[in-house]
Tab-separated table of C-alpha atoms in Angstrom:
chain	number	residue	atom	x	y	z
A	1	MET	CA	128.327	119.605	51.805
A	2	ALA	CA	127.495	123.284	51.864
A	3	ALA	CA	126.432	124.863	48.598
A	4	THR	CA	129.351	127.285	48.964
A	5	HIS	CA	131.923	124.466	49.210
A	6	PRO	CA	134.604	124.626	46.466
A	7	TYR	CA	133.536	121.113	45.377
A	8	VAL	CA	130.182	122.490	44.236
A	9	ARG	CA	131.765	125.226	42.137
A	10	ARG	CA	134.361	122.895	40.622
A	11	PHE	CA	132.426	119.734	39.875
A	12	TRP	CA	128.750	120.686	39.807
A	13	THR	CA	129.610	123.611	37.546
A	14	ALA	CA	131.404	121.254	35.169
A	15	GLY	CA	128.590	118.707	35.276
A	16	LEU	CA	125.508	120.913	35.261
A	17	GLY	CA	126.794	124.227	33.938
A	18	PRO	CA	127.752	127.590	35.399
A	19	GLY	CA	124.311	129.142	34.957
A	20	ALA	CA	122.601	126.329	36.846
A	21	VAL	CA	125.102	126.516	39.702
A	22	ALA	CA	124.728	130.305	39.838
A	23	ASP	CA	120.943	129.835	40.096
A	24	LEU	CA	121.450	127.229	42.817
A	25	LEU	CA	123.661	129.566	44.839
A	26	ARG	CA	121.153	132.407	44.438
A	27	LEU	CA	118.345	130.118	45.613
A	28	VAL	CA	120.351	128.956	48.627
A	29	ALA	CA	121.167	132.562	49.580
A	30	ALA	CA	117.529	133.595	49.144
A	31	ALA	CA	116.362	130.669	51.299
A	32	HIS	CA	118.884	131.600	53.968
A	33	HIS	CA	117.561	135.159	54.056
A	34	ARG	CA	113.933	134.086	53.528
A	35	ALA	CA	113.800	136.249	50.442
A	36	SER	CA	112.240	135.680	47.066
A	37	ILE	CA	113.976	135.874	43.713
A	38	ARG	CA	112.863	135.875	40.112
A	39	HIS	CA	112.181	132.550	38.423
A	40	PRO	CA	115.571	130.834	37.936
A	41	LEU	CA	116.432	130.228	34.301
A	42	TYR	CA	117.909	126.776	35.018
A	43	LEU	CA	115.175	125.609	37.372
A	44	ALA	CA	114.293	122.525	35.302
A	45	GLY	CA	117.846	121.176	35.530
A	46	LEU	CA	118.024	121.857	39.260
A	47	VAL	CA	114.731	120.021	39.781
A	48	ARG	CA	115.863	117.135	37.566
A	49	GLU	CA	118.993	116.735	39.708
A	50	ASP	CA	116.908	116.938	42.920
A	51	LEU	CA	118.676	120.075	44.110
A	52	VAL	CA	115.379	121.986	44.128
A	53	ARG	CA	111.815	120.754	44.629
A	54	HIS	CA	108.362	122.215	44.006
A	55	HIS	CA	106.038	121.722	46.938
A	56	GLY	CA	103.010	123.624	48.099
A	57	GLY	CA	103.459	126.352	45.498
A	58	ARG	CA	106.988	127.046	46.717
A	59	LEU	CA	110.502	126.092	45.760
A	60	TRP	CA	112.547	124.185	48.302
A	61	VAL	CA	116.286	124.160	47.803
A	62	ARG	CA	118.792	121.751	49.285
A	63	THR	CA	121.321	123.369	51.544
A	64	SER	CA	123.426	120.221	51.673
A	65	ILE	CA	124.651	119.426	48.183
A	66	PRO	CA	125.459	115.782	47.384
A	67	LEU	CA	128.354	114.472	45.368
A	68	LEU	CA	127.962	114.654	41.631
A	69	PRO	CA	125.836	111.710	40.434
A	70	SER	CA	127.412	109.178	38.099
A	71	HIS	CA	125.483	110.321	34.997
A	72	LEU	CA	126.993	113.813	35.388
A	73	LEU	CA	130.428	112.446	36.254
A	74	ARG	CA	130.446	110.647	32.908
A	75	ARG	CA	130.042	114.016	31.162
A	76	LEU	CA	133.251	115.371	32.662
A	77	PRO	CA	136.439	115.319	30.659
A	78	PRO	CA	138.894	112.612	31.761
A	79	PHE	CA	141.219	115.028	33.574
A	80	LEU	CA	138.331	116.330	35.670
A	81	ARG	CA	137.037	112.833	36.450
A	82	ALA	CA	140.547	111.992	37.661
A	83	GLU	CA	140.588	115.167	39.776
A	84	HIS	CA	137.218	114.181	41.220
A	85	LEU	CA	138.562	110.750	42.142
A	86	ARG	CA	141.617	112.343	43.819
A	87	TRP	CA	139.348	114.740	45.696
A	88	ALA	CA	137.182	111.879	46.926
A	89	THR	CA	140.227	109.852	47.959
A	90	VAL	CA	141.712	112.737	49.943
A	91	SER	CA	138.366	113.563	51.558
A	92	GLY	CA	137.740	109.923	52.453
A	93	THR	CA	134.533	109.677	50.431
A	94	ASP	CA	133.667	106.208	49.204
A	95	LEU	CA	132.683	106.857	45.591
A	96	ARG	CA	131.454	103.299	45.076
A	97	ARG	CA	128.198	104.425	46.695
A	98	TYR	CA	127.690	106.904	43.864
A	99	HIS	CA	128.432	104.754	40.809
């Protein structure tokens, strides 16, 4: 899904943190405009989650953001995990692929 999708703000922010998601959105916008930005503070976390990659001396950012991986889903409070499950059910996403 697009990095600007409400899912990303709701669930990735809860799983990875608001600063990391803000960095991700800045990187996506910069890539879209072919602009450079200062070194993102949360780059290590974005790389760890495979949202950003180093290659050829450049950063490559995903423009299609996947569903939250299971290890980050487990960090969410129960009410938010339940909301995530409802979201996936309504959207028709088969979460068994992600657990």
